[in-house]
């Protein structure tokens, strides 16, 4: 099958995206071919496309996709023709303990991604999508949705009545807010924008703190929550981690999910020790985690927040929008 694919060409840059016609080969045993109907953008995609993360050769962009199975290799029994599926972010991590691949096998980074119409790929790198989700909604799940799900349920076992701090308005944050509220937890949110705070409250945040007006916002969260929160999802990294430590209760838990503010940090160990805090670093999740998420979402009234949709010929504009940080919710590229 002939397929258009969008590449970034070294040294990168949003003006260095090119479209090429390629062939999607017939699927071999253990493989399927999918027709991609939608992709969603992540911060990582911007880093690769802009050249902040370099590739040693032209690379097909985008890590998250949803589509339809249109061909099946001999002996493949997991999927049927016309099944609606989505990709996995760490395709070599099927189940069990994490692997140490880093991003070497991550689509759109170490290997070619899914900014193309047809993809022939291992069936093991796919899962079904939630039954009532559109392709655009499903495409938002493999990275942001699964990161939030795993942080709250796969390792934390968030319980009704507990309180969770979900800072900011990243797409991981927006998923986490809805998921936590759906199981009866209380949510504290943060933002520097009154408009975004209103939107966070509309999603279900119980209490919100403007971190621009409250530089020591971690202490304010600790006070508002009544001696701290049970769980913190820290996505910012070095710039927010001290505040996360300030906000968490004695014996609480911090899930470190991102390094939006950089990778290097100094941490004050005093509150870490005196509060006896559990800290866990999480990188998205396995295929098994994703299948758990799909099953769990079937019973929850949670829908992805989508800011805007772009056609494929405007992928560079969509990436610029993502880079600007002005979005509230996912940016989707769809046919």
Short mmCIF file of C-alpha atoms in Angstrom, two decimals:
data_model
loop_
_atom_site.label_atom_id
_atom_site.label_comp_id
_atom_site.label_asym_id
_atom_site.label_seq_id
_atom_site.Cartn_x
_atom_site.Cartn_y
_atom_site.Cartn_z
CA UNK A 1 0.00 0.00 0.00
CA UNK A 2 1.29 3.44 -0.89
CA UNK A 3 1.35 5.88 1.98
CA UNK A 4 2.27 9.52 2.52
CA UNK A 5 4.62 9.99 5.47
CA UNK A 6 5.86 13.17 7.18
CA UNK A 7 9.54 13.22 8.17
CA UNK A 8 11.79 15.59 10.04
CA UNK A 9 15.15 15.94 8.32
CA UNK A 10 18.36 16.46 10.37
CA UNK A 11 19.28 18.83 11.95
CA UNK A 12 15.57 19.28 12.63
CA UNK A 13 13.37 22.33 12.78
CA UNK A 14 9.71 22.85 12.00
CA UNK A 15 10.67 24.24 8.61
CA UNK A 16 12.47 20.98 7.81
CA UNK A 17 9.43 18.71 7.62
CA UNK A 18 9.05 16.86 4.33
CA UNK A 19 6.35 14.58 2.93
CA UNK A 20 7.39 11.46 1.05
CA UNK A 21 5.54 8.60 -0.58
CA UNK A 22 6.50 5.22 0.88
CA UNK A 23 5.25 1.63 0.70
CA UNK A 24 3.63 -0.16 3.61
CA UNK A 25 4.66 -3.79 3.01
CA UNK A 26 2.26 -6.70 3.33
CA UNK A 27 2.12 -7.89 6.94
CA UNK A 28 4.21 -10.92 7.86
CA UNK A 29 3.35 -13.45 10.58
CA UNK A 30 2.77 -11.55 13.83
CA UNK A 31 2.14 -8.27 12.00
CA UNK A 32 -0.85 -6.20 10.92
CA UNK A 33 -1.31 -3.19 8.69
CA UNK A 34 -3.36 -0.32 10.06
CA UNK A 35 -4.83 2.72 8.37
CA UNK A 36 -4.10 5.67 10.64
CA UNK A 37 -7.11 7.92 11.19
CA UNK A 38 -5.75 10.23 13.90
CA UNK A 39 -2.58 11.18 15.76
CA UNK A 40 -2.16 13.31 18.87
CA UNK A 41 0.81 15.52 19.72
CA UNK A 42 3.03 15.34 22.78
CA UNK A 43 5.79 17.61 24.08
CA UNK A 44 8.27 14.92 23.06
CA UNK A 45 7.14 15.20 19.43
CA UNK A 46 7.97 18.91 19.45
CA UNK A 47 11.44 18.20 20.83
CA UNK A 48 12.15 15.74 18.01
CA UNK A 49 10.63 17.89 15.26
CA UNK A 50 12.40 21.05 16.42
CA UNK A 51 15.79 19.34 16.61
CA UNK A 52 16.10 19.65 20.39
CA UNK A 53 16.27 15.84 20.29
CA UNK A 54 18.36 14.87 17.29
CA UNK A 55 17.92 11.89 15.00
CA UNK A 56 20.74 10.40 12.94
CA UNK A 57 18.58 10.14 9.81
CA UNK A 58 15.22 11.40 8.52
CA UNK A 59 12.55 10.25 10.95
CA UNK A 60 8.80 9.80 10.51
CA UNK A 61 7.23 11.86 13.29
CA UNK A 62 4.62 11.26 16.01
CA UNK A 63 4.38 8.59 18.67
CA UNK A 64 0.62 8.24 19.22
CA UNK A 65 -1.92 7.01 16.67
CA UNK A 66 -5.29 5.32 16.35
CA UNK A 67 -6.65 3.56 13.32
CA UNK A 68 -8.24 0.52 11.72
CA UNK A 69 -6.75 -2.90 11.00
CA UNK A 70 -6.84 -3.34 7.20
CA UNK A 71 -4.57 -6.38 6.70
CA UNK A 72 -3.39 -9.25 8.91
CA UNK A 73 -0.33 -11.48 8.65
CA UNK A 74 -0.60 -15.27 8.65
CA UNK A 75 -1.26 -16.76 12.05
CA UNK A 76 -2.08 -13.47 13.77
CA UNK A 77 -5.04 -14.05 16.08
CA UNK A 78 -5.07 -11.06 18.43
CA UNK A 79 -6.85 -8.75 15.99
CA UNK A 80 -9.43 -9.03 13.21
CA UNK A 81 -10.00 -6.94 10.11
CA UNK A 82 -11.73 -3.64 10.91
CA UNK A 83 -10.68 -3.73 14.57
CA UNK A 84 -10.16 -0.23 15.97
CA UNK A 85 -6.74 -0.02 17.57
CA UNK A 86 -4.17 2.37 19.02
CA UNK A 87 -0.41 2.27 19.32
CA UNK A 88 1.74 1.81 22.43
CA UNK A 89 4.47 4.29 23.37
CA UNK A 90 6.94 1.67 24.64
CA UNK A 91 6.20 -1.23 22.26
CA UNK A 92 8.92 -3.54 23.60
CA UNK A 93 7.56 -3.35 27.16
CA UNK A 94 4.71 -5.81 27.01
CA UNK A 95 4.19 -6.63 30.70
CA UNK A 96 5.94 -7.08 34.01
CA UNK A 97 8.85 -4.98 35.20
CA UNK A 98 10.01 -1.98 33.13
CA UNK A 99 12.63 -2.44 30.46
CA UNK A 100 15.63 -0.13 30.15
CA UNK A 101 15.14 0.91 26.54
CA UNK A 102 14.80 4.62 27.27
CA UNK A 103 13.57 6.13 24.01
CA UNK A 104 15.61 3.85 21.71
CA UNK A 105 12.47 2.06 20.50
CA UNK A 106 9.98 4.88 20.99
CA UNK A 107 8.08 5.70 17.78
CA UNK A 108 8.85 9.12 16.38
CA UNK A 109 12.19 9.22 18.21
CA UNK A 110 14.42 6.14 18.16
CA UNK A 111 12.38 4.56 15.35
CA UNK A 112 9.92 5.87 12.76
CA UNK A 113 6.61 7.10 14.09
CA UNK A 114 3.05 7.22 12.83
CA UNK A 115 2.66 10.43 10.80
CA UNK A 116 1.60 8.34 7.80
CA UNK A 117 -1.53 6.82 6.35
CA UNK A 118 -0.64 3.11 6.44
CA UNK A 119 1.68 1.34 8.89
CA UNK A 120 2.70 -2.31 8.89
CA UNK A 121 3.84 -3.19 12.38
CA UNK A 122 3.95 -5.92 15.05
CA UNK A 123 0.50 -6.66 16.40
CA UNK A 124 2.07 -6.77 19.85
CA UNK A 125 2.62 -2.99 19.63
CA UNK A 126 -1.15 -2.32 19.52
CA UNK A 127 -4.18 -2.54 21.77
CA UNK A 128 -7.88 -2.11 21.14
CA UNK A 129 -9.36 1.31 21.86
CA UNK A 130 -12.28 1.98 24.25
CA UNK A 131 -15.49 1.01 22.50
CA UNK A 132 -17.18 4.41 22.59
CA UNK A 133 -14.09 6.50 21.78
CA UNK A 134 -13.58 8.14 18.41
CA UNK A 135 -10.23 7.72 16.65
CA UNK A 136 -9.32 11.28 17.62
CA UNK A 137 -10.09 10.59 21.28
CA UNK A 138 -8.24 7.27 21.27
CA UNK A 139 -5.13 8.85 19.75
CA UNK A 140 -4.77 10.96 22.92
CA UNK A 141 -4.41 7.91 25.18
CA UNK A 142 -1.11 6.07 24.54
CA UNK A 143 1.17 8.65 26.18
CA UNK A 144 -0.76 11.25 28.19
CA UNK A 145 -3.75 9.13 29.12
CA UNK A 146 -1.70 6.11 30.12
CA UNK A 147 0.77 8.20 32.13
CA UNK A 148 -2.09 9.57 34.23
CA UNK A 149 -3.79 6.19 34.54
CA UNK A 150 -0.66 4.38 35.68
CA UNK A 151 0.27 7.10 38.18
CA UNK A 152 -3.15 6.96 39.82
CA UNK A 153 -4.16 3.32 39.59
CA UNK A 154 -1.51 0.87 38.40
CA UNK A 155 0.92 1.75 41.19
CA UNK A 156 -0.86 4.18 43.55
CA UNK A 157 -4.26 2.49 43.94
CA UNK A 158 -5.96 5.86 44.46
CA UNK A 159 -8.96 5.44 46.74
CA UNK A 160 -12.21 7.39 47.12
CA UNK A 161 -11.85 10.23 49.60
CA UNK A 162 -8.11 10.63 49.14
CA UNK A 163 -6.68 13.92 47.89
CA UNK A 164 -4.37 14.26 44.91
CA UNK A 165 -2.42 17.31 43.74
CA UNK A 166 -2.36 17.62 39.96
CA UNK A 167 -0.28 20.71 39.07
CA UNK A 168 -0.71 22.63 35.85
CA UNK A 169 -2.88 22.07 32.80
CA UNK A 170 -0.79 19.67 30.74
CA UNK A 171 -2.69 16.96 28.92
CA UNK A 172 -1.50 14.44 31.53
CA UNK A 173 -2.93 16.74 34.21
CA UNK A 174 -6.29 17.02 32.47
CA UNK A 175 -6.62 13.25 32.23
CA UNK A 176 -5.55 12.83 35.86
CA UNK A 177 -8.10 15.36 37.13
CA UNK A 178 -10.97 13.56 35.43
CA UNK A 179 -9.80 10.09 36.43
CA UNK A 180 -9.35 11.05 40.08
CA UNK A 181 -12.78 12.67 40.27
CA UNK A 182 -14.37 9.69 38.53
CA UNK A 183 -13.32 7.40 41.40
CA UNK A 184 -14.37 9.80 44.16
CA UNK A 185 -11.03 11.40 45.03
CA UNK A 186 -10.54 15.09 45.80
CA UNK A 187 -8.32 17.11 43.44
CA UNK A 188 -6.18 20.18 44.04
CA UNK A 189 -4.96 21.94 40.90
CA UNK A 190 -2.61 24.81 40.08
CA UNK A 191 -2.17 27.32 37.28
CA UNK A 192 -0.85 30.83 36.71
CA UNK A 193 -3.88 31.75 34.59
CA UNK A 194 -7.28 32.68 36.08
CA UNK A 195 -8.90 31.53 32.83
CA UNK A 196 -7.25 28.12 33.05
CA UNK A 197 -8.16 27.85 36.72
CA UNK A 198 -11.81 28.32 35.73
CA UNK A 199 -11.42 25.54 33.17
CA UNK A 200 -9.75 23.25 35.71
CA UNK A 201 -12.63 23.81 38.13
CA UNK A 202 -15.00 22.98 35.29
CA UNK A 203 -13.23 19.64 34.87
CA UNK A 204 -13.68 18.82 38.54
CA UNK A 205 -10.85 20.42 40.54
CA UNK A 206 -12.05 21.02 44.11
CA UNK A 207 -9.41 23.59 45.07
CA UNK A 208 -7.09 25.61 42.84
CA UNK A 209 -4.01 27.68 43.65
CA UNK A 210 -2.55 30.39 41.41
CA UNK A 211 1.17 29.68 41.63
CA UNK A 212 2.09 33.09 40.24
CA UNK A 213 0.28 34.77 43.12
CA UNK A 214 1.55 32.16 45.62
CA UNK A 215 5.28 31.52 45.04
CA UNK A 216 5.25 29.01 47.93
CA UNK A 217 2.23 27.28 46.47
CA UNK A 218 3.24 23.90 47.87
CA UNK A 219 2.74 25.17 51.42
CA UNK A 220 -0.60 26.70 50.42
CA UNK A 221 -1.73 23.34 49.01
CA UNK A 222 -0.57 21.64 52.23
CA UNK A 223 -2.70 24.07 54.25
CA UNK A 224 -5.78 23.88 52.04
CA UNK A 225 -5.71 20.08 52.01
CA UNK A 226 -5.53 19.91 55.79
CA UNK A 227 -1.98 18.71 56.48
CA UNK A 228 -1.11 17.78 52.93
CA UNK A 229 -2.27 15.66 50.01
CA UNK A 230 -2.06 11.88 49.73
CA UNK A 231 -0.67 11.84 46.20
CA UNK A 232 1.19 14.29 43.95
CA UNK A 233 1.64 13.95 40.20
CA UNK A 234 4.80 15.97 39.51
CA UNK A 235 5.15 16.70 35.79
CA UNK A 236 7.32 19.81 35.91
CA UNK A 237 10.45 18.19 37.33
CA UNK A 238 13.20 20.37 38.87
CA UNK A 239 11.15 23.59 38.91
CA UNK A 240 8.25 22.05 40.82
CA UNK A 241 9.64 19.16 42.85
CA UNK A 242 10.40 21.17 46.02
CA UNK A 243 6.82 22.46 45.95
CA UNK A 244 5.54 18.91 45.54
CA UNK A 245 7.51 17.91 48.63
CA UNK A 246 6.00 20.83 50.51
CA UNK A 247 2.46 19.87 49.49
CA UNK A 248 2.52 16.14 50.24
CA UNK A 249 1.39 14.75 53.59
CA UNK A 250 3.52 12.70 55.97
CA UNK A 251 3.70 9.22 54.47
CA UNK A 252 2.39 10.48 51.12
CA UNK A 253 3.49 9.65 47.61
CA UNK A 254 4.94 11.62 44.71
CA UNK A 255 4.80 10.22 41.18
CA UNK A 256 7.48 11.90 39.05
CA UNK A 257 6.12 11.86 35.50
CA UNK A 258 8.01 14.52 33.58
CA UNK A 259 10.92 16.88 33.23
CA UNK A 260 9.18 19.79 31.54
CA UNK A 261 11.53 22.26 33.26
CA UNK A 262 14.75 20.33 32.59
CA UNK A 263 16.57 17.24 33.80
CA UNK A 264 19.00 18.48 36.48
CA UNK A 265 17.99 19.34 40.03
CA UNK A 266 19.08 19.65 43.64
CA UNK A 267 16.65 18.26 46.20
CA UNK A 268 16.40 19.19 49.87
CA UNK A 269 16.41 15.79 51.56
CA UNK A 270 15.13 17.11 54.88
CA UNK A 271 11.38 17.05 54.05
CA UNK A 272 11.89 13.87 52.06
CA UNK A 273 13.14 12.13 55.20
CA UNK A 274 11.01 13.82 57.85
CA UNK A 275 7.81 13.26 55.87
CA UNK A 276 8.86 9.70 54.94
CA UNK A 277 7.66 10.27 51.39
CA UNK A 278 7.54 7.58 48.70
CA UNK A 279 8.83 8.83 45.33
CA UNK A 280 8.32 6.83 42.15
CA UNK A 281 9.57 7.70 38.69
CA UNK A 282 7.18 6.63 35.93
CA UNK A 283 7.62 6.58 32.14
CA UNK A 284 4.23 6.01 30.48
CA UNK A 285 3.51 2.26 30.83
CA UNK A 286 3.50 -1.21 29.32
CA UNK A 287 1.06 -2.80 26.90
CA UNK A 288 -0.46 -4.60 29.89
CA UNK A 289 -1.02 -1.25 31.63
CA UNK A 290 -2.65 0.10 28.46
CA UNK A 291 -5.02 -2.85 28.24
CA UNK A 292 -5.94 -2.28 31.90
CA UNK A 293 -6.65 1.37 31.10
CA UNK A 294 -8.88 0.47 28.14
CA UNK A 295 -10.90 -1.92 30.31
CA UNK A 296 -11.13 0.63 33.13
CA UNK A 297 -12.25 3.49 30.92
CA UNK A 298 -15.25 1.47 29.74
CA UNK A 299 -16.92 2.11 33.09
CA UNK A 300 -15.87 5.72 33.66
CA UNK A 301 -17.40 8.92 32.29
CA UNK A 302 -14.03 10.32 31.23
CA UNK A 303 -13.47 11.95 27.84
CA UNK A 304 -10.22 13.42 26.55
CA UNK A 305 -10.06 17.20 26.32
CA UNK A 306 -9.23 18.12 22.72
CA UNK A 307 -8.18 21.70 22.05
CA UNK A 308 -7.88 21.67 18.25
CA UNK A 309 -7.76 19.38 15.23
CA UNK A 310 -5.47 19.91 12.24
CA UNK A 311 -5.23 18.24 8.83
CA UNK A 312 -1.98 16.40 8.08
CA UNK A 313 -0.76 19.05 5.67
CA UNK A 314 -0.70 21.47 8.62
CA UNK A 315 1.33 19.30 10.97
CA UNK A 316 4.01 22.00 11.29
CA UNK A 317 1.34 24.48 12.42
CA UNK A 318 0.02 21.96 14.94
CA UNK A 319 3.54 21.47 16.33
CA UNK A 320 4.01 25.24 16.61
CA UNK A 321 0.72 25.42 18.52
CA UNK A 322 1.96 22.68 20.87
CA UNK A 323 5.29 24.47 21.27
CA UNK A 324 3.56 27.74 22.20
CA UNK A 325 1.90 26.22 25.27
CA UNK A 326 -1.32 28.10 24.52
CA UNK A 327 -3.45 24.98 24.17
CA UNK A 328 -5.80 23.57 26.81
CA UNK A 329 -6.13 19.91 25.96
CA UNK A 330 -4.79 17.71 23.22
CA UNK A 331 -3.89 18.77 19.69
CA UNK A 332 -4.96 16.14 17.18
CA UNK A 333 -3.97 15.60 13.55
CA UNK A 334 -6.62 13.67 11.65
CA UNK A 335 -7.64 12.66 8.15
#
